[in-house]
Coordinates of C-alpha atoms in Angstrom, one line a residue:
Chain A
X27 CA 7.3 14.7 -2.8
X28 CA 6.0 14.4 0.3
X29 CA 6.8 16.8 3.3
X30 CA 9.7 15.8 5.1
X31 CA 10.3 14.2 8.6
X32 CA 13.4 15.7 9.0
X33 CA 14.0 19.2 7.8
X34 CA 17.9 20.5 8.9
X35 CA 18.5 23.9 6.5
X36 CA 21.7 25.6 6.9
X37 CA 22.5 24.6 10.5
X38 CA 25.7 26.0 11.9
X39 CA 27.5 25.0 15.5
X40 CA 30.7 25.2 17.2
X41 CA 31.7 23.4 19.9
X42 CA 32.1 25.8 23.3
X43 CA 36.2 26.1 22.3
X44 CA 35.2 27.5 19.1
X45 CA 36.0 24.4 17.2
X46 CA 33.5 24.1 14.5
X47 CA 31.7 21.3 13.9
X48 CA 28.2 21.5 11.7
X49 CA 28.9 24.4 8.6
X50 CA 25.9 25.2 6.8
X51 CA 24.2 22.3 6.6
X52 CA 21.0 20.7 5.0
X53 CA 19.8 17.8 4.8
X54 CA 15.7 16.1 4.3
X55 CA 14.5 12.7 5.1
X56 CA 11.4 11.7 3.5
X57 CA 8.6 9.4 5.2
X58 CA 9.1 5.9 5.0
X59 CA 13.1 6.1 4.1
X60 CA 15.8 4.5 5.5
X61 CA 18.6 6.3 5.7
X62 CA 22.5 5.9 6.3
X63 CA 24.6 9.0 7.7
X64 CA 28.7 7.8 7.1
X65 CA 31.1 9.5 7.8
X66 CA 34.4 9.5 9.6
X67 CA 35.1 10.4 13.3
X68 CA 34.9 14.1 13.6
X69 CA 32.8 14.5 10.7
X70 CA 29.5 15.9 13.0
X71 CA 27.5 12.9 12.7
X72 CA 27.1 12.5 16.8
X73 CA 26.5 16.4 16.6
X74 CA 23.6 16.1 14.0
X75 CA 22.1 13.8 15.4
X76 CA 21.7 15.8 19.0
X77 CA 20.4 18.6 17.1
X78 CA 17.4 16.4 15.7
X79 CA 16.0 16.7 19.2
X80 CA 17.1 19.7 20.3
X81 CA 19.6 18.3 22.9
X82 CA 22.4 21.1 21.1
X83 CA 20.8 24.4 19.7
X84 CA 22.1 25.2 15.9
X85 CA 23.9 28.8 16.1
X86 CA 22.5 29.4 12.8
X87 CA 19.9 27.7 10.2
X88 CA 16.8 25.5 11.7
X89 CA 15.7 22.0 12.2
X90 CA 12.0 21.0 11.8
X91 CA 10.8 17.8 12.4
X92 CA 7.2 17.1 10.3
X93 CA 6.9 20.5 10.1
X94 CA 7.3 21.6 13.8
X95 CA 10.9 23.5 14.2
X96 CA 12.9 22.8 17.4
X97 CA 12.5 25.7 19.7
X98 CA 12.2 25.4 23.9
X99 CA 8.5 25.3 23.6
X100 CA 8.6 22.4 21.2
X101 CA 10.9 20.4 22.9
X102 CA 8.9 17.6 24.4
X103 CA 7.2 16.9 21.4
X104 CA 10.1 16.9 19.2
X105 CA 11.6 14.8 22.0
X106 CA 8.6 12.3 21.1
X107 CA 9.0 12.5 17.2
X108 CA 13.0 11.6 17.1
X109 CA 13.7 8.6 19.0
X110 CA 17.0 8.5 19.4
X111 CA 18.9 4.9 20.2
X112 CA 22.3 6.0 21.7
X113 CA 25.0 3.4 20.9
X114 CA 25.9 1.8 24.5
X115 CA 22.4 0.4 25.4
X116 CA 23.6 0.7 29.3
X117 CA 23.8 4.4 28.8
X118 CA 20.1 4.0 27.7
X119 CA 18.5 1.5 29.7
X120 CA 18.6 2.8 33.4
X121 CA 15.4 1.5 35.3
X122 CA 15.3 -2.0 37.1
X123 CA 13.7 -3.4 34.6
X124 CA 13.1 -3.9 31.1
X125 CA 9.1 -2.9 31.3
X126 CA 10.1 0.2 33.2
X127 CA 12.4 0.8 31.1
X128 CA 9.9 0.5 27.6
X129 CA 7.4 2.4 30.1
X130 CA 9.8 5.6 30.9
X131 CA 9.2 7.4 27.8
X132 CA 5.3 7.2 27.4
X133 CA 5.1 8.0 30.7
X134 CA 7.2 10.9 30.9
X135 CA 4.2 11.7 27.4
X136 CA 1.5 11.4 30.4
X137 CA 0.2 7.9 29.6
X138 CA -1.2 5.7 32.3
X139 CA -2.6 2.6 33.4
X140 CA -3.6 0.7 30.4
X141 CA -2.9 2.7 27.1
X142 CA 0.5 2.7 29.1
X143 CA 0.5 -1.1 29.6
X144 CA -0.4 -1.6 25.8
X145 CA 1.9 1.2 24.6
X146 CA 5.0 -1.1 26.6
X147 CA 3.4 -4.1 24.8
X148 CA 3.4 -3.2 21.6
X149 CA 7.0 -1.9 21.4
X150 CA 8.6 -5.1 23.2
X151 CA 6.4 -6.9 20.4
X152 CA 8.3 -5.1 17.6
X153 CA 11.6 -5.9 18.7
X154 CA 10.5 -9.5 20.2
X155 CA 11.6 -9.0 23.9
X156 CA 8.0 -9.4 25.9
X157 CA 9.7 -12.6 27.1
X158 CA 12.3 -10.2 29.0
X159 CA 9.6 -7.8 30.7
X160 CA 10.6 -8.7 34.6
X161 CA 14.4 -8.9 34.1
X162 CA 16.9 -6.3 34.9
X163 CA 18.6 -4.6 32.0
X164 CA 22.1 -6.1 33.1
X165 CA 21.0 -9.8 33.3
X166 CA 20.3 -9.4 29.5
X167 CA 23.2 -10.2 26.6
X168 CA 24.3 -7.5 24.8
X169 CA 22.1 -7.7 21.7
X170 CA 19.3 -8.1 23.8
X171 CA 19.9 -5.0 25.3
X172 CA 20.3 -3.3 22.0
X173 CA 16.8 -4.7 21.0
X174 CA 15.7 -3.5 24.2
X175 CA 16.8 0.4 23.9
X176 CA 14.9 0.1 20.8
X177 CA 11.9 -0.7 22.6
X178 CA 12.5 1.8 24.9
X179 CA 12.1 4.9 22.0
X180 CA 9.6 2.9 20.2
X181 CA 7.0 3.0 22.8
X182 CA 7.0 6.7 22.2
X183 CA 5.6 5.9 18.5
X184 CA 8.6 8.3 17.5
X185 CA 8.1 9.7 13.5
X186 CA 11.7 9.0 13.1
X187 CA 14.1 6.6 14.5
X188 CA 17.6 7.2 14.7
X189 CA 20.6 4.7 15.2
X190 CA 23.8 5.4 16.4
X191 CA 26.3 2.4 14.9
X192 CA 23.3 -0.1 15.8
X193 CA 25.3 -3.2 14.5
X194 CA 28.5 -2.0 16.8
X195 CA 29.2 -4.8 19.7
X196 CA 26.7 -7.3 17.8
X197 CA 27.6 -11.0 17.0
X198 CA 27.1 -12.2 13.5
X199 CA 23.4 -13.7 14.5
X200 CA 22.3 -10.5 16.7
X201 CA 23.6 -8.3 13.8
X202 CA 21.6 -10.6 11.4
X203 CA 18.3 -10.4 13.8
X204 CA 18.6 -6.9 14.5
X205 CA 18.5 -6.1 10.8
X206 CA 15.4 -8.5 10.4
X207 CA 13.7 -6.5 13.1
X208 CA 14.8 -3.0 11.4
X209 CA 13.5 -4.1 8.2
X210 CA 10.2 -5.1 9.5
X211 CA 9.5 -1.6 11.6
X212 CA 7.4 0.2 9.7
X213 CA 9.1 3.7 10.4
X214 CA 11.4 6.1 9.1
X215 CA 15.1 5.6 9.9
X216 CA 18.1 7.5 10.2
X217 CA 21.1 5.4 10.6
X218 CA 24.5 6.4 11.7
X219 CA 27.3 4.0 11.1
X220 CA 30.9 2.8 9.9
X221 CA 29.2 -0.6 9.0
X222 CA 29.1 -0.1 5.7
X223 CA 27.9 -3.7 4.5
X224 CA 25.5 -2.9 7.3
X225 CA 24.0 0.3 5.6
X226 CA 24.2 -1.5 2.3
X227 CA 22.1 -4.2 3.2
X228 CA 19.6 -1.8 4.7
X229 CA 19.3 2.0 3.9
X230 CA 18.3 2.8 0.1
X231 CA 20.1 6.0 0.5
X232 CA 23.5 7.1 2.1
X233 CA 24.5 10.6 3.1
X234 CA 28.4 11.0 3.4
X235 CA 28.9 13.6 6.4
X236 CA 32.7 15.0 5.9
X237 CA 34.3 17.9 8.1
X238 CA 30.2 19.3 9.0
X239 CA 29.4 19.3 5.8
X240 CA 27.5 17.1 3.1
X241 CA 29.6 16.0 0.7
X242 CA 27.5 13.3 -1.1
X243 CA 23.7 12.2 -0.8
X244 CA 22.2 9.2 -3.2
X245 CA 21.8 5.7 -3.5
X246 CA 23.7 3.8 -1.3
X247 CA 25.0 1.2 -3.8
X248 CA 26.1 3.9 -6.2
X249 CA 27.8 5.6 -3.2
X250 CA 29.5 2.5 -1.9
X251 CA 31.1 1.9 -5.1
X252 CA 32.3 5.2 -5.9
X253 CA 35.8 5.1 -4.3
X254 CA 37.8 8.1 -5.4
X255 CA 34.7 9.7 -3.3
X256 CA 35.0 7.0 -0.4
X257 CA 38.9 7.4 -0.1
X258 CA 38.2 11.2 0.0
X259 CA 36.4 10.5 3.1
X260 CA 38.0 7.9 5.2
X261 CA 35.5 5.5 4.2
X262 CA 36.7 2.1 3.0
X263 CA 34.4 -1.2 2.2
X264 CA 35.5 -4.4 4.2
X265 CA 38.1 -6.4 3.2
X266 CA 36.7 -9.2 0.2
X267 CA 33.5 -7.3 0.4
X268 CA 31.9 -6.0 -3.1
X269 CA 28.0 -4.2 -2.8
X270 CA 25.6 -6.5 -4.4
X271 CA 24.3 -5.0 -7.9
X272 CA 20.7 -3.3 -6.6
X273 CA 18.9 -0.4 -7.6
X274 CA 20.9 2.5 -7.8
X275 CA 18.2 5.4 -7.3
X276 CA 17.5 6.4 -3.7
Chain B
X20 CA 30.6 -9.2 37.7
X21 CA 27.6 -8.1 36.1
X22 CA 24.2 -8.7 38.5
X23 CA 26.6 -9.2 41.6
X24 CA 24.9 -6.8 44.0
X25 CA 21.6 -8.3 42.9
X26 CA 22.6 -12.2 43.2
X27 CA 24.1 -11.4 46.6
X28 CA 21.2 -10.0 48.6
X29 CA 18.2 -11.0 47.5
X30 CA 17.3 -14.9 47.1
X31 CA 13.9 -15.7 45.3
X32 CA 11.1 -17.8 47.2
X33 CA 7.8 -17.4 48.1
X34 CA 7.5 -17.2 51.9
X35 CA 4.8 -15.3 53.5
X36 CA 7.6 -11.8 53.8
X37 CA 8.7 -12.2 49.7
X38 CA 5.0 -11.7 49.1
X39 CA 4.6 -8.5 51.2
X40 CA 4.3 -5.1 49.7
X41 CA 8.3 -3.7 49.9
X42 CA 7.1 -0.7 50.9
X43 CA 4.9 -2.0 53.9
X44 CA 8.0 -4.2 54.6
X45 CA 9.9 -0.7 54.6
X46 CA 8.1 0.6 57.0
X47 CA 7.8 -2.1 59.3
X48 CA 11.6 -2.6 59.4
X49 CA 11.9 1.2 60.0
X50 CA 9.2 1.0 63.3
X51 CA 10.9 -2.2 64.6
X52 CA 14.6 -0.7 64.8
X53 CA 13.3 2.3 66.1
X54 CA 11.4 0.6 68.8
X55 CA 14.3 -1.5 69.9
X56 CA 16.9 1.2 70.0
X57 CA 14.2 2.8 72.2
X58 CA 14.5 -0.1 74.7
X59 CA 16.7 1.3 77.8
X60 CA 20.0 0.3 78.3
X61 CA 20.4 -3.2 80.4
X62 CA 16.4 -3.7 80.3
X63 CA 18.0 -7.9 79.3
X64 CA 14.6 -9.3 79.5
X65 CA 13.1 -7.4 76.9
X66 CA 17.3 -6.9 75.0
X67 CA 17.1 -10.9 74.8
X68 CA 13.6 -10.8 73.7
X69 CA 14.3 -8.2 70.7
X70 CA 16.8 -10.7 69.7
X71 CA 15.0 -13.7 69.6
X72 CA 11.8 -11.3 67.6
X73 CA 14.6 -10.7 65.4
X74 CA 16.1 -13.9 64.6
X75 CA 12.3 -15.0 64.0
X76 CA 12.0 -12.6 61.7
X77 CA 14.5 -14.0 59.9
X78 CA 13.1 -17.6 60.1
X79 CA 10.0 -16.5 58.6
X80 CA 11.3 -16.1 55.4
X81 CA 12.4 -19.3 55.3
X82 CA 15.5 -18.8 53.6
X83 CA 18.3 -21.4 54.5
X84 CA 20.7 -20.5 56.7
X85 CA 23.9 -21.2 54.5
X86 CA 22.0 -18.0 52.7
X87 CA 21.5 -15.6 55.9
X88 CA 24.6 -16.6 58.2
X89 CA 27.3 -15.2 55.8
X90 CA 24.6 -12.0 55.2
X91 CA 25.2 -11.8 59.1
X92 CA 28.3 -11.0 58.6
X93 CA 27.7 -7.2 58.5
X94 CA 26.9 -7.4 62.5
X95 CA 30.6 -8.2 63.3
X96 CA 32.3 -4.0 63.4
X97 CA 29.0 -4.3 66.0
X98 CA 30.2 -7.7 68.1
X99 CA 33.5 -5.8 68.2
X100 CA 32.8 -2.9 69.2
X101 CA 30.5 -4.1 72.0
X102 CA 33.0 -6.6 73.2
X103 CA 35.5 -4.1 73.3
X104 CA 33.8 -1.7 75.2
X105 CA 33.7 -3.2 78.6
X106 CA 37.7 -2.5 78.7
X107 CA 37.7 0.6 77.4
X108 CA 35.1 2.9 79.5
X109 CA 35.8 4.2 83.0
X110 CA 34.4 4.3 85.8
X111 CA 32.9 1.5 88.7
X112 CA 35.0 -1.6 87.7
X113 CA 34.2 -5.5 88.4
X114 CA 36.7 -8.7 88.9
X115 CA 36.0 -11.0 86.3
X116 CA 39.0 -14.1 86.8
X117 CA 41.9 -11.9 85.9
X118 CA 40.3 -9.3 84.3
X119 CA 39.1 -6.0 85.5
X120 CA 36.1 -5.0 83.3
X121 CA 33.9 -1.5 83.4
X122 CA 30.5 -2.4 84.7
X123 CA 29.0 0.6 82.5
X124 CA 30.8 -1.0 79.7
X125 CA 29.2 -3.8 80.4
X126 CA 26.0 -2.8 80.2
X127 CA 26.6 -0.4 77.4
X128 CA 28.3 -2.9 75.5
X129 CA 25.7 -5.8 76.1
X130 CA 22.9 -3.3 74.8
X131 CA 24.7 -2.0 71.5
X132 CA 25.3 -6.0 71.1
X133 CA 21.3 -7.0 71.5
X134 CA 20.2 -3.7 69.3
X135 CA 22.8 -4.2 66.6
X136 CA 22.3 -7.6 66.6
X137 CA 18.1 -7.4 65.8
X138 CA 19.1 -4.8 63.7
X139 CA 21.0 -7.0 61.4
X140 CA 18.7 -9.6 61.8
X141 CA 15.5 -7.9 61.0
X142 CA 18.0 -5.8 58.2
X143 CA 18.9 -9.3 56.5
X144 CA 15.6 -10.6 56.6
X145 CA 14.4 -7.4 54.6
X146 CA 17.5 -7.8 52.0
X147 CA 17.1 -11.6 51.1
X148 CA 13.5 -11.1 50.8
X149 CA 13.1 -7.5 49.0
X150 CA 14.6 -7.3 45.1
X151 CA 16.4 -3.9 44.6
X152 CA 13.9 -3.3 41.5
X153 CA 11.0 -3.3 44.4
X154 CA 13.2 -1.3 47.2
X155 CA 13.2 1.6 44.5
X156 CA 9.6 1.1 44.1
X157 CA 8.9 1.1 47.9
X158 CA 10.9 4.5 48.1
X159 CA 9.1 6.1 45.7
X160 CA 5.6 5.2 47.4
X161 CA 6.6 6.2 50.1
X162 CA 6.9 9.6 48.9
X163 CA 10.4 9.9 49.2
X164 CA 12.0 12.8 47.0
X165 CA 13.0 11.9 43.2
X166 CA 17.0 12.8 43.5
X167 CA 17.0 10.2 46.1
X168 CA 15.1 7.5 44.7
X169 CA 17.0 8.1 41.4
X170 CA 20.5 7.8 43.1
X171 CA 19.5 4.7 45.0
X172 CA 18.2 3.2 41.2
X173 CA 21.4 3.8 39.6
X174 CA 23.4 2.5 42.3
X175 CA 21.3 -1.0 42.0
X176 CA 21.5 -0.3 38.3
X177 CA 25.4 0.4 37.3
X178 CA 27.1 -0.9 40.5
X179 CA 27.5 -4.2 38.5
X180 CA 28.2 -1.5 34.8
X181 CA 31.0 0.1 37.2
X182 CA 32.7 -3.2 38.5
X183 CA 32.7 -4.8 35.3
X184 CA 34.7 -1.7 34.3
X185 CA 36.8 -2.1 37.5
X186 CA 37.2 -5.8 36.7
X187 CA 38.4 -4.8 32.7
X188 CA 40.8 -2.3 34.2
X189 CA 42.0 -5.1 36.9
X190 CA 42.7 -7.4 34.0
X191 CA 44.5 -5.1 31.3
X192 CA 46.5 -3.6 34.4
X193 CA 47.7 -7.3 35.5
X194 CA 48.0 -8.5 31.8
X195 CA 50.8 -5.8 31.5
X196 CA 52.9 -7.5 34.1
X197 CA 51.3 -5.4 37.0
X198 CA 51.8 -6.5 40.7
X199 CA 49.9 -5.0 43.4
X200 CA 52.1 -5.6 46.1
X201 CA 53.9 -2.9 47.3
X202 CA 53.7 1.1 48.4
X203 CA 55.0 1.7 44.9
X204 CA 51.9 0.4 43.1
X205 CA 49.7 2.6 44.8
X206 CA 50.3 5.7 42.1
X207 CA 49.2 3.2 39.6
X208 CA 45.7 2.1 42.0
X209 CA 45.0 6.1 42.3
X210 CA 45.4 6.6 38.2
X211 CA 42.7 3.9 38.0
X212 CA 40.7 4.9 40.6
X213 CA 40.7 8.4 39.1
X214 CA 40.3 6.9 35.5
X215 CA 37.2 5.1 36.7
X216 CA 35.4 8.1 38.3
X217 CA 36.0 9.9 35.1
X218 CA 34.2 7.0 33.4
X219 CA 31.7 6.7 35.7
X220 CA 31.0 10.7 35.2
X221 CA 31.1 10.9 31.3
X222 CA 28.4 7.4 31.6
X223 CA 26.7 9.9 33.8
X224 CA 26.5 12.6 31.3
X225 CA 25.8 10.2 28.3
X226 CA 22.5 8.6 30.8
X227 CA 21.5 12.0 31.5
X228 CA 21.4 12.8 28.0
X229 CA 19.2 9.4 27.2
X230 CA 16.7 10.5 29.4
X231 CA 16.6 13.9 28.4
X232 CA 16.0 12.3 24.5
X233 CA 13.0 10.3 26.1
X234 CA 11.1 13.1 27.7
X235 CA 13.0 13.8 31.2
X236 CA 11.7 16.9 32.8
X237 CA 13.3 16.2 36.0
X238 CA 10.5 13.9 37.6
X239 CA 10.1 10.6 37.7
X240 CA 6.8 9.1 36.2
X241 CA 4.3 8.4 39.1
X242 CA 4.0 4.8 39.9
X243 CA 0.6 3.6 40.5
X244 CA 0.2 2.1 43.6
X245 CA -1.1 -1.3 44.2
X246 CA -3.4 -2.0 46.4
X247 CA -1.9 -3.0 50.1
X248 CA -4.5 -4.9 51.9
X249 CA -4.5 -3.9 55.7
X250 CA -3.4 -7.9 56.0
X251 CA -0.3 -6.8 54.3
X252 CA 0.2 -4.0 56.7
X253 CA -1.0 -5.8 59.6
X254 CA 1.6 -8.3 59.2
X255 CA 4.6 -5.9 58.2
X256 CA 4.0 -4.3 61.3
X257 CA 3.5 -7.5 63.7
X258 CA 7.1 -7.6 64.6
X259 CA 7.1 -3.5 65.8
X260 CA 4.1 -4.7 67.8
X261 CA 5.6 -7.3 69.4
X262 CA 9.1 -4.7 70.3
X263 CA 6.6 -2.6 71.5
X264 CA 5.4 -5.2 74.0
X265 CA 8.9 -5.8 74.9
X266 CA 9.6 -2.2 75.1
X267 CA 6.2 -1.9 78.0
X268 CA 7.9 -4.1 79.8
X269 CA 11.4 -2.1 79.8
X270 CA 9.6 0.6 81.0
X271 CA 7.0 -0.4 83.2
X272 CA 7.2 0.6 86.8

């Protein structure tokens, strides 16, 4: 198998009152994949996923990302590999304007002038926004803005994306569009999300995050309708809603 | 609501001043109030003529006036103050009908009316013509220092985030029966106002950490400069010209 873009082995933290929150774990996401972390609140997901870029510092085990560990002296190139779109897009989009605001990333990576212009191009492409360039974040709807803070990491050609409850806040139609933009990025995804039709529909393979630890990793259909395991876990399918037969190996 | 701040000041058009450079517009607003408020007190030839500079200032952007007047409204603590004035200093006093009014407040308050006065105007004729997005631009080639440019870009950025919360608080506190109208709400207004700056603070802490994810290392990215023709300055600073004409004049012997 091929190396992995994410690497976490045996990662440990507490939160400063002691309280832990991450206990021993591992976890490996493969190029290409697209995969779901459930779990419910509390379980570490939000703490996991600021440990992918070094934001919180594992008190014991390591995270590598493609082969390079998160250390200080990593940190801005690990900070380009994991693109991480945070759940409110106005925590994420803070310039006046939606090209700054594609542009802030790259440029902080040292691109100017043109390769900067193109890099901003490119990722409002993806995500069909180039139409919004000039306007201020807050003049956009909300699943604009979403679309938008996915620019935003995108233009830093990231090696893995991750999502924190992407579908949260969306109307039926943006939840819809935003899928048919995440299924056409050609990158690797890490989803985190209580949308569990959502993760059905798009990740091949689920990872159940319960109490910091990993309590189930496989196909997401198989996982889904498993649910001794999903009651275990505070995890329950929609009402009326059944997962579609699919392939059940991740 | 949201974009409030933004649909307020600035009012889209393509006059002569919307196409100038914000920063050279900066600048030039910066030279012409300090020029004025260098003209001596109760010089009125060259007070009246900073006045009428200023209101063609304005004019020159060729925004309507049902757009400017109620932006004029930010001279007024000014008009007050300056009318006021004349009864409240000491000193020589003149008869005026039945009143008996300081003649140094007089003059003082005359000056402080004309200075304020082409302050605002020249002020007003920056705001409608200069979009917050470009006035964070213009302080950042100007060379002023990061923090600063950052705090003024959130402020035009979440002012509208934070008074949308304000407005959401407004309506879940009046949906639960709650009036405003007495000393014994104001326990309530203090809880919100404190549960709002919380708010504000932890959005704070989650924007910080955004940035941080995208590369932040404490400094902006440089902006690249467009070109500013010498036109461009030339005519951002034909109005400080002009004051300092009027100020020669002040001074003269």
């Amino acid at each position: 198998m091929s190396a992995p873009v994410v690497d976490v082995r045996g990662v440990s933290y507490a939160y400063p009152g002691g309280q832990p929150a991450l206990r021993g774990l591992d976890l490996h996401v493969h190029p290409g994949e697209r995969v779901a972390l459930l779990g419910p609140n509390g379980a570490g997901k939000t703490t996991l996923v600021l440990h992918l870029n070094g934001i919180l510092t594992p008190a014991s085990g390591s995270v590598s990302i493609s082969g390079l560990t998160v250390s200080r002296q990593s940190l801005p190139e690990i900070r380009r590999r994991v693109g991480i779109v945070f759940q409110d897009p106005d925590d994420q989009l803070f310039m006046p304007t939606v090209r700054d605001d594609v542009a802030f990333g790259p440029a902080n990576l040292g691109l100017r002038g043109s390769e900067l212009a193109d890099r901003v191009h490119e990722a409002m492409t993806a995500v069909d926004v180039q139409a919004l360039a000039d306007r201020p974040p807050h003049h956009l709807s909300f699943g604009q803005r979403r679309r938008v803070a996915i620019a935003t990491v995108l233009a830093m050609r990231p090696e893995i994306l991750v999502l924190d409850e992407p579908s949260s806040n969306l109307d039926p139609a943006s939840r819809r569009e935003l899928a048919d933009i995440l299924e056409s990025l050609e990158v690797t995804v890490l989803m985190v999300t209580h949308d569990l039709p959502y993760a059905a529909q798009l990740c091949e393979r689920s990872v159940i995050l319960s109490d910091g630890r990993v309590v189930a990793d496989g196909a997401t259909g198989l996982l889904l309708r498993n649910t001794d395991l999903m009651g275990a876990h505070r995890l329950e399918l929609p009402y009326g809603f059944a997962v579609p037969p699919g392939p059940d190996v991740a | 609501m949201g974009g409030a701040v933004t649909a307020h000041l600035h009012i889209d058009s393509t006059s002569l001043v919307h196409r100038l450079p914000a920063h050279a517009k900066l600048l030039g607003l910066l030279a012409l109030v300090l020029t004025v408020v260098a003209i001596p007190a109760g010089a009125w030839g060259p007070l009246a003529g900073a006045v009428i500079l200023g209101a063609a200032v304005l004019a020159s952007t060729r925004v309507p006036a049902r757009h400017t007047l109620p932006r004029l409204l930010v001279d007024v603590p000014f008009v007050v103050f300056a009318l006021a004035l004349p009864f409240l200093a000491r000193g020589e006093e003149i008869a005026l009908g039945p009143l008996r009014l300081s003649a140094a407040g007089l003059v003082a308050g005359g000056t402080l009316l004309a200075k304020a006065t082409t302050g605002a105007l020249a002020g007003v004729a920056f705001a409608v013509t200069t979009r917050p997005q470009d006035l964070v631009l213009a302080l950042q080639r100007l060379r002023v220092p990061d923090p600063l440019v950052l705090i003024v870009s959130f402020m035009v950025r979440y002012l509208s985030v934070v008074g949308d919360d304000l407005a959401r608080m407004r309506v879940a506190l009046v949906s639960r029966g709650f009036r405003p109208r007495s000393p014994a709400a104001w326990p309530v207004l203090a809880a919100s106002a404190g549960a709002l700056f919380i708010r504000t603070y932890e959005r704070g802490e989650r924007v910080h950490l955004a940035m941080v994810s995208r590369g932040y290392a404490g400094h902006l990215p440089a902006v690249e400069a467009p070109v500013t023709e010498p036109a461009h300055w030339a005519t951002a600073l034909l109005p400080t010209g002009c004051a300092l004409l009027l100020l020669l004049w002040a001074v003269a012997p």
